[in-house]
């Protein structure tokens, strides 16, 4: 079953984010799909709060065919060498969300 890696955050350091984006590309596995990268998502309900401040969070959604596929990428030495850079570039959170089976 597909899983979705969703990252939402407030950009704190654009230079570090640019460096992360440049370096992360080669770590991406062919079985993942980038579904969305949005700097200004529309908040339809409620408020997005990061560190006590209401923000319009940068949102990234990646689709993986399975949690195992996600773990192979996320837990890889190559990605783990970069995840700290992403965390320095933006404050926020990341979720792993399980998809819904077809017809379910």
PDB file of C-alpha atoms in Angstrom:
ATOM      1  CA  UNK A   1       0.000   0.000   0.000  1.00  0.00           C
ATOM      2  CA  UNK A   2       1.259   3.468  -0.862  1.00  0.00           C
ATOM      3  CA  UNK A   3       2.532   5.801   1.842  1.00  0.00           C
ATOM      4  CA  UNK A   4       2.964   9.560   1.720  1.00  0.00           C
ATOM      5  CA  UNK A   5       5.805  11.515   3.300  1.00  0.00           C
ATOM      6  CA  UNK A   6       4.429  14.954   4.114  1.00  0.00           C
ATOM      7  CA  UNK A   7       6.714  17.745   5.322  1.00  0.00           C
ATOM      8  CA  UNK A   8       5.347  21.108   6.433  1.00  0.00           C
ATOM      9  CA  UNK A   9       7.470  23.902   7.751  1.00  0.00           C
ATOM     10  CA  UNK A  10       8.419  27.529   7.875  1.00  0.00           C
ATOM     11  CA  UNK A  11      11.533  28.317   5.851  1.00  0.00           C
ATOM     12  CA  UNK A  12      14.172  29.703   8.201  1.00  0.00           C
ATOM     13  CA  UNK A  13      17.199  29.735   5.903  1.00  0.00           C
ATOM     14  CA  UNK A  14      16.668  29.866   2.118  1.00  0.00           C
ATOM     15  CA  UNK A  15      20.367  29.306   1.370  1.00  0.00           C
ATOM     16  CA  UNK A  16      20.389  26.073   3.381  1.00  0.00           C
ATOM     17  CA  UNK A  17      17.109  25.005   1.773  1.00  0.00           C
ATOM     18  CA  UNK A  18      18.606  25.589  -1.683  1.00  0.00           C
ATOM     19  CA  UNK A  19      21.668  23.547  -0.687  1.00  0.00           C
ATOM     20  CA  UNK A  20      19.422  20.743   0.608  1.00  0.00           C
ATOM     21  CA  UNK A  21      17.327  20.728  -2.579  1.00  0.00           C
ATOM     22  CA  UNK A  22      20.471  20.531  -4.712  1.00  0.00           C
ATOM     23  CA  UNK A  23      21.910  17.643  -2.706  1.00  0.00           C
ATOM     24  CA  UNK A  24      18.732  15.623  -2.105  1.00  0.00           C
ATOM     25  CA  UNK A  25      17.997  14.983  -5.785  1.00  0.00           C
ATOM     26  CA  UNK A  26      20.584  12.224  -6.238  1.00  0.00           C
ATOM     27  CA  UNK A  27      19.227  10.388  -3.159  1.00  0.00           C
ATOM     28  CA  UNK A  28      15.693  10.142  -4.538  1.00  0.00           C
ATOM     29  CA  UNK A  29      14.776   6.609  -5.567  1.00  0.00           C
ATOM     30  CA  UNK A  30      13.068   5.884  -8.897  1.00  0.00           C
ATOM     31  CA  UNK A  31      10.004   4.397  -7.171  1.00  0.00           C
ATOM     32  CA  UNK A  32       9.003   7.616  -5.394  1.00  0.00           C
ATOM     33  CA  UNK A  33       6.787  10.278  -6.912  1.00  0.00           C
ATOM     34  CA  UNK A  34       6.974  13.942  -5.988  1.00  0.00           C
ATOM     35  CA  UNK A  35       3.300  14.910  -5.741  1.00  0.00           C
ATOM     36  CA  UNK A  36       3.574  18.480  -4.453  1.00  0.00           C
ATOM     37  CA  UNK A  37       5.984  21.200  -3.443  1.00  0.00           C
ATOM     38  CA  UNK A  38       4.116  24.362  -2.503  1.00  0.00           C
ATOM     39  CA  UNK A  39       5.552  27.451  -0.824  1.00  0.00           C
ATOM     40  CA  UNK A  40       2.112  29.040  -0.353  1.00  0.00           C
ATOM     41  CA  UNK A  41      -0.565  26.380   0.196  1.00  0.00           C
ATOM     42  CA  UNK A  42      -4.111  27.552   0.793  1.00  0.00           C
ATOM     43  CA  UNK A  43      -5.268  26.889   4.340  1.00  0.00           C
ATOM     44  CA  UNK A  44      -8.921  25.921   4.017  1.00  0.00           C
ATOM     45  CA  UNK A  45      -9.727  25.130   7.661  1.00  0.00           C
ATOM     46  CA  UNK A  46      -8.071  26.009  10.953  1.00  0.00           C
ATOM     47  CA  UNK A  47      -4.618  27.454  11.431  1.00  0.00           C
ATOM     48  CA  UNK A  48      -1.176  26.072  10.748  1.00  0.00           C
ATOM     49  CA  UNK A  49       0.901  26.757  13.840  1.00  0.00           C
ATOM     50  CA  UNK A  50       4.641  26.126  13.968  1.00  0.00           C
ATOM     51  CA  UNK A  51       6.494  26.968  17.162  1.00  0.00           C
ATOM     52  CA  UNK A  52       3.532  29.002  18.428  1.00  0.00           C
ATOM     53  CA  UNK A  53       3.295  31.156  15.299  1.00  0.00           C
ATOM     54  CA  UNK A  54       0.517  30.962  12.697  1.00  0.00           C
ATOM     55  CA  UNK A  55       2.210  30.376   9.331  1.00  0.00           C
ATOM     56  CA  UNK A  56       1.497  29.423   5.760  1.00  0.00           C
ATOM     57  CA  UNK A  57       3.710  26.337   5.744  1.00  0.00           C
ATOM     58  CA  UNK A  58       5.846  25.177   2.840  1.00  0.00           C
ATOM     59  CA  UNK A  59       4.456  21.746   2.034  1.00  0.00           C
ATOM     60  CA  UNK A  60       6.111  18.800   0.307  1.00  0.00           C
ATOM     61  CA  UNK A  61       4.344  15.501  -0.438  1.00  0.00           C
ATOM     62  CA  UNK A  62       6.228  12.445  -1.686  1.00  0.00           C
ATOM     63  CA  UNK A  63       4.521   9.160  -2.597  1.00  0.00           C
ATOM     64  CA  UNK A  64       6.220   5.803  -2.066  1.00  0.00           C
ATOM     65  CA  UNK A  65       4.769   2.447  -3.107  1.00  0.00           C
ATOM     66  CA  UNK A  66       5.232   1.041   0.412  1.00  0.00           C
ATOM     67  CA  UNK A  67       6.580   1.889   3.843  1.00  0.00           C
ATOM     68  CA  UNK A  68       9.508  -0.410   3.120  1.00  0.00           C
ATOM     69  CA  UNK A  69      10.364   1.656   0.049  1.00  0.00           C
ATOM     70  CA  UNK A  70      10.126   4.841   2.123  1.00  0.00           C
ATOM     71  CA  UNK A  71      12.407   3.385   4.814  1.00  0.00           C
ATOM     72  CA  UNK A  72      15.010   2.313   2.252  1.00  0.00           C
ATOM     73  CA  UNK A  73      15.248   5.944   1.110  1.00  0.00           C
ATOM     74  CA  UNK A  74      14.739   7.785   4.422  1.00  0.00           C
ATOM     75  CA  UNK A  75      17.036   5.546   6.474  1.00  0.00           C
ATOM     76  CA  UNK A  76      19.767   5.458   3.812  1.00  0.00           C
ATOM     77  CA  UNK A  77      23.168   6.850   4.748  1.00  0.00           C
ATOM     78  CA  UNK A  78      22.881   9.275   1.818  1.00  0.00           C
ATOM     79  CA  UNK A  79      19.611  10.821   2.995  1.00  0.00           C
ATOM     80  CA  UNK A  80      20.498  10.762   6.677  1.00  0.00           C
ATOM     81  CA  UNK A  81      23.572  12.832   5.828  1.00  0.00           C
ATOM     82  CA  UNK A  82      21.171  15.539   4.535  1.00  0.00           C
ATOM     83  CA  UNK A  83      18.162  15.437   6.847  1.00  0.00           C
ATOM     84  CA  UNK A  84      19.900  17.693   9.377  1.00  0.00           C
ATOM     85  CA  UNK A  85      20.370  20.307   6.678  1.00  0.00           C
ATOM     86  CA  UNK A  86      16.617  20.256   5.951  1.00  0.00           C
ATOM     87  CA  UNK A  87      15.860  20.621   9.649  1.00  0.00           C
ATOM     88  CA  UNK A  88      18.237  23.610   9.864  1.00  0.00           C
ATOM     89  CA  UNK A  89      16.628  25.169   6.778  1.00  0.00           C
ATOM     90  CA  UNK A  90      13.061  24.984   8.051  1.00  0.00           C
ATOM     91  CA  UNK A  91      11.187  24.453  11.279  1.00  0.00           C
ATOM     92  CA  UNK A  92       8.138  22.258  11.230  1.00  0.00           C
ATOM     93  CA  UNK A  93       7.294  18.585  11.135  1.00  0.00           C
ATOM     94  CA  UNK A  94       7.149  15.528   8.910  1.00  0.00           C
ATOM     95  CA  UNK A  95       4.499  12.812   8.750  1.00  0.00           C
ATOM     96  CA  UNK A  96       4.267   9.384   7.167  1.00  0.00           C
ATOM     97  CA  UNK A  97       0.684   8.792   6.108  1.00  0.00           C
ATOM     98  CA  UNK A  98      -0.696   5.457   4.955  1.00  0.00           C
ATOM     99  CA  UNK A  99      -2.686   5.504   1.718  1.00  0.00           C
ATOM    100  CA  UNK A 100      -6.110   3.971   1.193  1.00  0.00           C
ATOM    101  CA  UNK A 101      -6.387   0.733  -0.750  1.00  0.00           C
ATOM    102  CA  UNK A 102      -8.203   0.960  -4.083  1.00  0.00           C
ATOM    103  CA  UNK A 103     -11.921   0.657  -3.490  1.00  0.00           C
ATOM    104  CA  UNK A 104     -11.397   1.160   0.246  1.00  0.00           C
TER     105      UNK A 104
END
